[in-house]
PDB file of C-alpha atoms in Angstrom:
ATOM      1  CA  UNK A   1     122.424 149.343 113.567  1.00 91.00           C
ATOM      2  CA  UNK A   2     122.286 152.211 111.097  1.00 93.00           C
ATOM      3  CA  UNK A   3     126.077 152.155 110.773  1.00 95.00           C
ATOM      4  CA  UNK A   4     126.038 148.505 109.752  1.00 97.00           C
ATOM      5  CA  UNK A   5     123.348 149.196 107.165  1.00 97.00           C
ATOM      6  CA  UNK A   6     125.302 152.174 105.822  1.00 97.00           C
ATOM      7  CA  UNK A   7     128.437 150.037 105.502  1.00 98.00           C
ATOM      8  CA  UNK A   8     126.592 147.241 103.694  1.00 98.00           C
ATOM      9  CA  UNK A   9     124.918 149.660 101.283  1.00 98.00           C
ATOM     10  CA  UNK A  10     128.255 151.345 100.621  1.00 97.00           C
ATOM     11  CA  UNK A  11     129.902 148.008  99.872  1.00 98.00           C
ATOM     12  CA  UNK A  12     127.073 147.104  97.500  1.00 98.00           C
ATOM     13  CA  UNK A  13     127.326 150.450  95.703  1.00 97.00           C
ATOM     14  CA  UNK A  14     131.087 150.127  95.354  1.00 96.00           C
ATOM     15  CA  UNK A  15     130.864 146.584  94.038  1.00 96.00           C
ATOM     16  CA  UNK A  16     128.280 147.597  91.442  1.00 96.00           C
ATOM     17  CA  UNK A  17     130.445 150.514  90.293  1.00 96.00           C
ATOM     18  CA  UNK A  18     133.495 148.261  89.972  1.00 96.00           C
ATOM     19  CA  UNK A  19     131.546 145.691  87.945  1.00 96.00           C
ATOM     20  CA  UNK A  20     130.260 148.385  85.594  1.00 96.00           C
ATOM     21  CA  UNK A  21     133.822 149.556  85.007  1.00 95.00           C
ATOM     22  CA  UNK A  22     134.880 146.014  84.170  1.00 94.00           C
ATOM     23  CA  UNK A  23     137.015 145.440  87.244  1.00 92.00           C
ATOM     24  CA  UNK A  24     138.360 142.120  88.431  1.00 95.00           C
ATOM     25  CA  UNK A  25     137.761 140.663  91.906  1.00 96.00           C
ATOM     26  CA  UNK A  26     140.432 142.799  93.542  1.00 96.00           C
ATOM     27  CA  UNK A  27     138.869 145.946  92.081  1.00 95.00           C
ATOM     28  CA  UNK A  28     135.427 144.905  93.284  1.00 96.00           C
ATOM     29  CA  UNK A  29     136.723 144.301  96.811  1.00 96.00           C
ATOM     30  CA  UNK A  30     138.680 147.559  96.827  1.00 97.00           C
ATOM     31  CA  UNK A  31     135.785 149.662  95.536  1.00 96.00           C
ATOM     32  CA  UNK A  32     133.402 147.921  97.917  1.00 97.00           C
ATOM     33  CA  UNK A  33     135.524 148.496 100.997  1.00 98.00           C
ATOM     34  CA  UNK A  34     136.326 152.082 100.050  1.00 98.00           C
ATOM     35  CA  UNK A  35     132.675 152.948  99.521  1.00 98.00           C
ATOM     36  CA  UNK A  36     131.634 151.018 102.625  1.00 98.00           C
ATOM     37  CA  UNK A  37     134.089 152.864 104.861  1.00 98.00           C
ATOM     38  CA  UNK A  38     133.138 156.205 103.305  1.00 98.00           C
ATOM     39  CA  UNK A  39     129.437 155.556 103.897  1.00 98.00           C
ATOM     40  CA  UNK A  40     130.184 154.443 107.462  1.00 98.00           C
ATOM     41  CA  UNK A  41     132.189 157.585 108.265  1.00 98.00           C
ATOM     42  CA  UNK A  42     129.616 159.859 106.631  1.00 98.00           C
ATOM     43  CA  UNK A  43     126.729 158.255 108.519  1.00 97.00           C
ATOM     44  CA  UNK A  44     128.614 158.360 111.823  1.00 97.00           C
ATOM     45  CA  UNK A  45     129.405 162.037 111.269  1.00 97.00           C
ATOM     46  CA  UNK A  46     125.802 162.920 110.519  1.00 96.00           C
ATOM     47  CA  UNK A  47     124.621 160.937 113.550  1.00 93.00           C
ATOM     48  CA  UNK A  48     127.171 162.664 115.784  1.00 94.00           C
ATOM     49  CA  UNK A  49     126.192 166.118 114.570  1.00 95.00           C
ATOM     50  CA  UNK A  50     122.507 165.286 115.042  1.00 94.00           C
ATOM     51  CA  UNK A  51     123.184 164.031 118.580  1.00 93.00           C
ATOM     52  CA  UNK A  52     125.152 167.156 119.458  1.00 94.00           C
ATOM     53  CA  UNK A  53     122.337 169.301 118.066  1.00 95.00           C
ATOM     54  CA  UNK A  54     119.893 167.610 120.416  1.00 92.00           C
ATOM     55  CA  UNK A  55     117.985 165.362 118.051  1.00 89.00           C
ATOM     56  CA  UNK A  56     117.058 162.013 119.520  1.00 78.00           C
ATOM     57  CA  UNK A  57     115.650 158.951 117.744  1.00 72.00           C
ATOM     58  CA  UNK A  58     112.493 158.800 119.715  1.00 67.00           C
TER      59      UNK A  58
END
């Protein structure tokens, strides 16, 4: 669930950045997907490291 949230927040951040830079629809989609994938990979990496270190969500 946290990975989906991270992806959605990344997409939103990327879309906002593209709009601020005056990008067209293709730029907004590209920035959104790039930021979404980056947030997804970063969150998955942190979760994996936390799991290997012995932290559990409960």
